[in-house]
PDB file of C-alpha atoms in Angstrom:
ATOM      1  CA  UNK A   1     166.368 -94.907  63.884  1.00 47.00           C
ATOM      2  CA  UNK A   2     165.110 -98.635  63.427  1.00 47.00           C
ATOM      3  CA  UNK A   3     167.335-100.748  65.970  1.00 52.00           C
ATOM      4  CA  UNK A   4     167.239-104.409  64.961  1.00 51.00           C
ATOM      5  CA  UNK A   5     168.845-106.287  67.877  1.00 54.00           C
ATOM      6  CA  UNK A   6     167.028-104.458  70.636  1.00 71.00           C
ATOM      7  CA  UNK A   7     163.941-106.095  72.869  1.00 84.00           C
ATOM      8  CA  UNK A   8     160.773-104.846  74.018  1.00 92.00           C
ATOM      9  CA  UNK A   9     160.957-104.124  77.671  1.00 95.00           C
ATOM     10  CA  UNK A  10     160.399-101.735  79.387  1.00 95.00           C
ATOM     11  CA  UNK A  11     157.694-100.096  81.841  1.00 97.00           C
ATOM     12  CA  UNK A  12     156.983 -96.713  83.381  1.00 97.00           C
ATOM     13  CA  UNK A  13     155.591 -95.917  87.179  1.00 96.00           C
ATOM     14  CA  UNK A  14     154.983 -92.927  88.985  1.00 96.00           C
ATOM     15  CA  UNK A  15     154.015 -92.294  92.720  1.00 95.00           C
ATOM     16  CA  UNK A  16     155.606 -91.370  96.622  1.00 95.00           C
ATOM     17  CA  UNK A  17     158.995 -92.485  97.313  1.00 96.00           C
ATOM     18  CA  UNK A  18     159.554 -93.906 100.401  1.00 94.00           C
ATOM     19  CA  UNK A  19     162.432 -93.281 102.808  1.00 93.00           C
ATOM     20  CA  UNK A  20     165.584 -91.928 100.901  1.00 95.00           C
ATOM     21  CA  UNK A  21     167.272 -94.621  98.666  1.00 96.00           C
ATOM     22  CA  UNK A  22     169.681 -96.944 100.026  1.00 94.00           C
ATOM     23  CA  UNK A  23     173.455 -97.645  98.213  1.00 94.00           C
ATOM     24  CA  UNK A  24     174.623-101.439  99.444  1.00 92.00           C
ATOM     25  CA  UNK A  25     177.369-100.657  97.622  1.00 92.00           C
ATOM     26  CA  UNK A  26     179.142 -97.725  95.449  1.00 92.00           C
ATOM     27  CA  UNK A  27     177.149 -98.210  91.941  1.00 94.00           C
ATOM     28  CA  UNK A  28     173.881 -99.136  93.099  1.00 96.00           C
ATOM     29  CA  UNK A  29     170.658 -97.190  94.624  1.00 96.00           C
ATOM     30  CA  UNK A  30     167.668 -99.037  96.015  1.00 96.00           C
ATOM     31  CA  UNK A  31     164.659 -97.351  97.144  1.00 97.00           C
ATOM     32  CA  UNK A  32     160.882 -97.781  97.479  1.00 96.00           C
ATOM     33  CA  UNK A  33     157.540 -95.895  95.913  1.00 96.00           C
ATOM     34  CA  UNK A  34     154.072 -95.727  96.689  1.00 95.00           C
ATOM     35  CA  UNK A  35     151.497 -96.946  94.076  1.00 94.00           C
ATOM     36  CA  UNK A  36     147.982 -97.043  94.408  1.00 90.00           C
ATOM     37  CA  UNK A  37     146.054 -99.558  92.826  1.00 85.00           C
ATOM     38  CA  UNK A  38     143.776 -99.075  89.847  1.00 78.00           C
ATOM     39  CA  UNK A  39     141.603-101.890  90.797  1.00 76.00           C
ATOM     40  CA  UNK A  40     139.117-102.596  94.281  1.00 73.00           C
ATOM     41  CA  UNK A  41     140.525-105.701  96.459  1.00 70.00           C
ATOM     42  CA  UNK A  42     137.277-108.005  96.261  1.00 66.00           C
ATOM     43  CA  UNK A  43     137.723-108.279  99.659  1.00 69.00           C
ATOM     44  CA  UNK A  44     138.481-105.014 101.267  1.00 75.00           C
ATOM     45  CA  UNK A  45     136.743-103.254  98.091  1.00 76.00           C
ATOM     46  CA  UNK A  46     139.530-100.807  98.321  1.00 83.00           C
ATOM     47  CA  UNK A  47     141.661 -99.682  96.225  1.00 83.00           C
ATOM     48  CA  UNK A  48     145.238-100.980  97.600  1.00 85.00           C
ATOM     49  CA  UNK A  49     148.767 -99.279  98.006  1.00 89.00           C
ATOM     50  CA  UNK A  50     151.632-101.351  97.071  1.00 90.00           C
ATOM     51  CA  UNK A  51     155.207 -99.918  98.150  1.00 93.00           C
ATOM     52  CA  UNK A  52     157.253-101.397  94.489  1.00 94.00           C
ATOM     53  CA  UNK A  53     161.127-102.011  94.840  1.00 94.00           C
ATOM     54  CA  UNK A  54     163.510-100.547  92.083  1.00 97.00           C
ATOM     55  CA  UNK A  55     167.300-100.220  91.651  1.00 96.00           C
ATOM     56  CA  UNK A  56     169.097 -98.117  89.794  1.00 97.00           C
ATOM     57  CA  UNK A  57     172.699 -98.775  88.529  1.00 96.00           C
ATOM     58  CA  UNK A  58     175.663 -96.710  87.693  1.00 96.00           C
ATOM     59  CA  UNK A  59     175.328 -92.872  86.827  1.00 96.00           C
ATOM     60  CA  UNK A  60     171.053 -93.555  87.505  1.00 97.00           C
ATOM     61  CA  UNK A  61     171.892 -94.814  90.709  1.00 96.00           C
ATOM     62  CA  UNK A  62     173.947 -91.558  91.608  1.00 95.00           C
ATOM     63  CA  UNK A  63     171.058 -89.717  90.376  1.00 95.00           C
ATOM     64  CA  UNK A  64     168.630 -90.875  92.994  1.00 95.00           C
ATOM     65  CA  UNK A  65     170.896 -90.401  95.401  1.00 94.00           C
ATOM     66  CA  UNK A  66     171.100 -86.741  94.625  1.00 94.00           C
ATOM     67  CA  UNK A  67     167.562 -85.774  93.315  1.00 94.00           C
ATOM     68  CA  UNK A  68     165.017 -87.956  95.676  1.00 95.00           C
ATOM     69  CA  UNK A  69     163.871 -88.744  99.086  1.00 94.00           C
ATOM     70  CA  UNK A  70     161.338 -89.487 101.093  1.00 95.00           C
ATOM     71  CA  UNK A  71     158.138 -87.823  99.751  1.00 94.00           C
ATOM     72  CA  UNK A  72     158.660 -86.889  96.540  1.00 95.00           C
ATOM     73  CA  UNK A  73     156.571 -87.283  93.571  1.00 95.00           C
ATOM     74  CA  UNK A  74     158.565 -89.517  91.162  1.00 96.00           C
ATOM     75  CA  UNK A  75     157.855 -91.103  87.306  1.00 96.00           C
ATOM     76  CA  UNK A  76     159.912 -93.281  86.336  1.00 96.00           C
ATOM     77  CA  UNK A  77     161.247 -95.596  82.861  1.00 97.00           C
ATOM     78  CA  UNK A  78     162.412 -99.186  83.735  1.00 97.00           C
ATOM     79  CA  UNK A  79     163.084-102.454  83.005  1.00 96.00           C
ATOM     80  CA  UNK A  80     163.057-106.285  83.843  1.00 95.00           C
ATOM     81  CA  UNK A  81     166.125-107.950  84.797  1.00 92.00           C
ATOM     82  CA  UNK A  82     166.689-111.390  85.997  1.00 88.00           C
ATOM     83  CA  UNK A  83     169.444-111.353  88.592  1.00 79.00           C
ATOM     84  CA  UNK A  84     171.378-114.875  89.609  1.00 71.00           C
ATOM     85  CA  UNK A  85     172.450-115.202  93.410  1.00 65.00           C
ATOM     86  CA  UNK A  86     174.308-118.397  94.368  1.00 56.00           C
ATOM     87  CA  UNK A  87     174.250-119.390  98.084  1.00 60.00           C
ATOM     88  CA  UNK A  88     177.373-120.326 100.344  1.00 64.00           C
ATOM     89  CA  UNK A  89     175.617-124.088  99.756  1.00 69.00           C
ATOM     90  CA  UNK A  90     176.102-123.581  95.736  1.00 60.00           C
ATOM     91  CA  UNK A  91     172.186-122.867  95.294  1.00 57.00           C
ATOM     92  CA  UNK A  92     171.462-120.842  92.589  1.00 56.00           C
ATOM     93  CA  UNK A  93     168.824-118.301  92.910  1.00 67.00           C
ATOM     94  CA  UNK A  94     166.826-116.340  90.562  1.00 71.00           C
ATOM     95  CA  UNK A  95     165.726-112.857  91.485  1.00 81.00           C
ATOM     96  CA  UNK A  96     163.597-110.619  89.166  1.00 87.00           C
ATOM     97  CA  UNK A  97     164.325-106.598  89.040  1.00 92.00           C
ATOM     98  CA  UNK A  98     162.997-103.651  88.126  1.00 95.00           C
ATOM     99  CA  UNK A  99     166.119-101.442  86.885  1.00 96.00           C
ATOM    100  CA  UNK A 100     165.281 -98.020  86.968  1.00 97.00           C
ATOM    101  CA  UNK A 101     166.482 -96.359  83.409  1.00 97.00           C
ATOM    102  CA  UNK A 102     165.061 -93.091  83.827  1.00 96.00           C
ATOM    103  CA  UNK A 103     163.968 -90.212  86.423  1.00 97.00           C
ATOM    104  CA  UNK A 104     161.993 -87.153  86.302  1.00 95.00           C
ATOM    105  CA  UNK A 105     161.594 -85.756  89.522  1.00 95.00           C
ATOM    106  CA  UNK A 106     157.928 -83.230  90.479  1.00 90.00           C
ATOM    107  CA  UNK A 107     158.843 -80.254  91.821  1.00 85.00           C
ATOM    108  CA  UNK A 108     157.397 -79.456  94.892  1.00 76.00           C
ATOM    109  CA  UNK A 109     155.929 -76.081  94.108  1.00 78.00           C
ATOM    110  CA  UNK A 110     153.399 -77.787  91.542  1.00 80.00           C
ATOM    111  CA  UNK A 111     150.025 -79.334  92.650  1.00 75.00           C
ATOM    112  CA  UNK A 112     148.086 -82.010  92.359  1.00 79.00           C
ATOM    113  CA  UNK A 113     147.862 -85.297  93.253  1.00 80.00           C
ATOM    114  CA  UNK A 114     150.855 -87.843  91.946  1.00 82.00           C
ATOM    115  CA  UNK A 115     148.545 -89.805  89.724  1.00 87.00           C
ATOM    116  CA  UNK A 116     149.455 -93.109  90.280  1.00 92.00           C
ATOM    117  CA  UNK A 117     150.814 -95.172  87.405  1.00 93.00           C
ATOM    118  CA  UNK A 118     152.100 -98.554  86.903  1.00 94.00           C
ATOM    119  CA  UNK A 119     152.633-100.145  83.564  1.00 95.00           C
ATOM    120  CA  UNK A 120     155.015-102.612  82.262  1.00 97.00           C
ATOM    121  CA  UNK A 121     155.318-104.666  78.193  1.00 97.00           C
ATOM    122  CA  UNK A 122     157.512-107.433  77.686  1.00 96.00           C
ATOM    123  CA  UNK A 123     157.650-109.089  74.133  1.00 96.00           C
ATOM    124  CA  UNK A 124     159.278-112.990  74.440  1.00 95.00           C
ATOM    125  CA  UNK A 125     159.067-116.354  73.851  1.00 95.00           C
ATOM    126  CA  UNK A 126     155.979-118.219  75.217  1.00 96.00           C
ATOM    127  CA  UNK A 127     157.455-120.964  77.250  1.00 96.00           C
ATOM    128  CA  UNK A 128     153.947-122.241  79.376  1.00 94.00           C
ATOM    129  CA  UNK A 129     151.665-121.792  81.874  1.00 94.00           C
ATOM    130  CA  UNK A 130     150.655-123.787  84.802  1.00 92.00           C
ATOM    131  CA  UNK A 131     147.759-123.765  87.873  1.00 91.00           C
ATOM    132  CA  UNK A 132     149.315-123.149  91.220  1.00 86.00           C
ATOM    133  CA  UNK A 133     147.284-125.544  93.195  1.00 82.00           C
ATOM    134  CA  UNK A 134     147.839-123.755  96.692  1.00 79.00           C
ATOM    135  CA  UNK A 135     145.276-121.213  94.817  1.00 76.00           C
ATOM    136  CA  UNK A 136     142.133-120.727  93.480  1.00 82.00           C
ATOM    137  CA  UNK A 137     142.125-119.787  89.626  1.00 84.00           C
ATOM    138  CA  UNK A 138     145.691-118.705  89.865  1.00 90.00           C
ATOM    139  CA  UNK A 139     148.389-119.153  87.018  1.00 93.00           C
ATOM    140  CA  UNK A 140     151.948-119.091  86.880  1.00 94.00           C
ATOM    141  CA  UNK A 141     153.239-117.902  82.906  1.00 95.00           C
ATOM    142  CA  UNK A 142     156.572-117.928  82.212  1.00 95.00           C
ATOM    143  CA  UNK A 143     158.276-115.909  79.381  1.00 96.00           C
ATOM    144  CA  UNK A 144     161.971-116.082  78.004  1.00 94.00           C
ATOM    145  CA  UNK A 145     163.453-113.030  77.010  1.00 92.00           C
ATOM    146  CA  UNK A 146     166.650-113.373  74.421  1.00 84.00           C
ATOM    147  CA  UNK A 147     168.888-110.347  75.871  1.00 73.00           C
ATOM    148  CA  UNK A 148     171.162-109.304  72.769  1.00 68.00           C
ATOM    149  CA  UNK A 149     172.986-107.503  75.771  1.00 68.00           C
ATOM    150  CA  UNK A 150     173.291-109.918  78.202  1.00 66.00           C
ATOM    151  CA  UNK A 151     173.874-112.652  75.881  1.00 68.00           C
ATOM    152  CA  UNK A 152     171.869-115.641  77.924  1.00 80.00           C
ATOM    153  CA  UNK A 153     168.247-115.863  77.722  1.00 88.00           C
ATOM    154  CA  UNK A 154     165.919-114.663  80.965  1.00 91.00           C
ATOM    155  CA  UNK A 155     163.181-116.064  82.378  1.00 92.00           C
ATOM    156  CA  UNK A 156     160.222-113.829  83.700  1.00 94.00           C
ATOM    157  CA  UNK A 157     157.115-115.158  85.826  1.00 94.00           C
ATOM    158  CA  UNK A 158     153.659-113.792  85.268  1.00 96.00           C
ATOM    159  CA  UNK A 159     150.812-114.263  88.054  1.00 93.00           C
ATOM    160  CA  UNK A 160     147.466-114.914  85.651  1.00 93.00           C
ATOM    161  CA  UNK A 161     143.915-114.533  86.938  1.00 90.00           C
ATOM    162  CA  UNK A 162     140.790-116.339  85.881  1.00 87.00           C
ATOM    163  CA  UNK A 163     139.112-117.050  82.595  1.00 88.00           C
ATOM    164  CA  UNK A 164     142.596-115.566  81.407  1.00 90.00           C
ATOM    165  CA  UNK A 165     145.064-118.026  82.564  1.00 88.00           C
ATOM    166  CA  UNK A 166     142.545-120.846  81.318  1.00 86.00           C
ATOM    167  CA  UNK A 167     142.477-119.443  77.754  1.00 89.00           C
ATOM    168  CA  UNK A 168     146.274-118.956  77.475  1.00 92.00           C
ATOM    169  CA  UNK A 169     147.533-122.735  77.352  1.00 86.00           C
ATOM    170  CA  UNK A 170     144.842-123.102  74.608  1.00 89.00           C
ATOM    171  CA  UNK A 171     145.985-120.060  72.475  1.00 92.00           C
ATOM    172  CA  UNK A 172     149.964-120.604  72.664  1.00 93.00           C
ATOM    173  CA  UNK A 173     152.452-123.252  71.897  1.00 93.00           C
ATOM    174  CA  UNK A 174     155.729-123.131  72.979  1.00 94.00           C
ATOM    175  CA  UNK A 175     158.602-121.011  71.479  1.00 93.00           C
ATOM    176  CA  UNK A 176     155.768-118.653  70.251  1.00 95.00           C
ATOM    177  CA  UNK A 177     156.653-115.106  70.873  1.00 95.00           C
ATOM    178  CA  UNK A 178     154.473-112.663  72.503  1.00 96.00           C
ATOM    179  CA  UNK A 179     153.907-109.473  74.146  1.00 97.00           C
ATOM    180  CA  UNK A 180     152.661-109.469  76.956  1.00 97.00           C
ATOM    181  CA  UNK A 181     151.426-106.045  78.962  1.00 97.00           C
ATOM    182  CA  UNK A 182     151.868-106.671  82.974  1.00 96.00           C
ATOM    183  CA  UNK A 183     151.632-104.265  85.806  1.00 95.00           C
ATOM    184  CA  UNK A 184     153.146-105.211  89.284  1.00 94.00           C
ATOM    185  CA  UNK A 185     151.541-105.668  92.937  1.00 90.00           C
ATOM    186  CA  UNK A 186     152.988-106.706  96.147  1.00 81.00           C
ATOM    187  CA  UNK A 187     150.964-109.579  98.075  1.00 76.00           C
ATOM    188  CA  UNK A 188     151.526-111.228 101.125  1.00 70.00           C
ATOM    189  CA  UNK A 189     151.111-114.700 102.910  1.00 69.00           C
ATOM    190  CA  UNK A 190     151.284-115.544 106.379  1.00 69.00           C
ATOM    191  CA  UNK A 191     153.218-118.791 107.526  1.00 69.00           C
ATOM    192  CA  UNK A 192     151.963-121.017 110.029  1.00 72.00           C
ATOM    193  CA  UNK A 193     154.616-119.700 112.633  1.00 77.00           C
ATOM    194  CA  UNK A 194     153.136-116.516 112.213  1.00 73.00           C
ATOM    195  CA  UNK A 195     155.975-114.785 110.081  1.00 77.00           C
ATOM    196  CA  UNK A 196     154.362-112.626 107.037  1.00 70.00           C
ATOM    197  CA  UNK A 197     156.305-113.727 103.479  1.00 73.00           C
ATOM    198  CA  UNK A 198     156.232-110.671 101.267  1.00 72.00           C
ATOM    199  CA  UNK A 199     156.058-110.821  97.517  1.00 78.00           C
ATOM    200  CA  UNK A 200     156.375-109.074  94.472  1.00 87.00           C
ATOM    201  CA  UNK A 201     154.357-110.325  91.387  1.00 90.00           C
ATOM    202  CA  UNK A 202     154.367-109.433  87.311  1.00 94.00           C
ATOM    203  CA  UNK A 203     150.215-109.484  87.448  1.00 93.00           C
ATOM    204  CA  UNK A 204     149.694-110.110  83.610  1.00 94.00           C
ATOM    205  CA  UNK A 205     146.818-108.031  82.335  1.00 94.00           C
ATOM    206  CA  UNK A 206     147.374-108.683  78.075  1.00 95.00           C
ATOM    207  CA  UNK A 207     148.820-111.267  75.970  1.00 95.00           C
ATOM    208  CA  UNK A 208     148.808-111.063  72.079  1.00 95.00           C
TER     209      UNK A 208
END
């Protein structure tokens, strides 16, 4: 079947869930799993766990609620979602989410370790990229994605690394569409009260 009026995007994970999901309300499951990094931290040299946030909507989200908790071995199919939040002050807020489309549950009588996976394409208009001067050889790429469903376009923010993000404003103009292949980490930055700032970033890994 040849669909004509879909998009490309979509990912897959697998790890540990933890905690059992939560429901904020009837519809919707959120819950947590444990990925471990395929790469050293340069600074640690080891190889990282990031704890990834998904929801899951509608019959998905009763799903989770029924088949997982805490500890089990999980792969799952999702994809990107831009969510809009506007504040009590009229603020308007853009959230990126990874809706879970898909669950297959290990069972816990087979062995092994989880084998940790985390993999995500997204095929989209090239809108630009720019330095983030707070960093060292850090970009910040930005994708629109035309949602047939959704009917509004949605923006997407990639972190880039290196020789990479230098390359990238050289190779693309602007309305150009690409794929892009992406996995995602967690990082972290302490403020100078002390508070820790969590964060979850689309680390771009391809771009054709």
């Amino acid at each position: 079947m040849v669909k004509n009026k879909s998009t490309v995007n979509f990912g897959i994970c697998q790890g540990v869930v933890r905690a059992n999901p939560f429901s904020p309300m009837p519809g919707i499951a959120m819950f947590d799993v444990r990925v471990k990094s395929n790469r050293k931290n340069p600074k640690t040299k080891r190889y990282e766990v990031h704890v990834l946030n998904f929801v899951a909507k509608g019959a998905v989200a009763e799903e989770a609620r029924k088949t997982i908790h805490d500890g089990s071995i999980v792969f799952l199919s999702f994809h990107l979602e831009e969510r809009t939040n506007v504040t009590d002050n009229g603020v308007c807020n853009f959230h990126q989410e990874r809706v879970v489309d898909k669950i297959i549950v290990r069972s816990p009588y087979e062995y092994g370790a989880p084998g940790y996976t985390n993999h995500g394409v997204l095929q989209g208009k090239y809108i630009g990229i720019t330095k983030i001067e707070t960093a060292e050889g850090i970009y910040d790429l930005t994708i629109m994605l035309n949602d047939p469903v959704k009917r509004r376009p949605q923006h997407f923010s990639f972190i880039v690394y290196g020789v990479l993000g230098e390359s990238i404003e050289k190779r693309f103009v602007k309305g150009q569409t690409v794929l892009v292949e992406y996995k995602i980490e967690k990082s972290k930055r302490t403020r100078r009260d002390g508070k820790v700032d969590h964060f979850t970033n689309l680390v771009l890994e391809k771009i054709v």
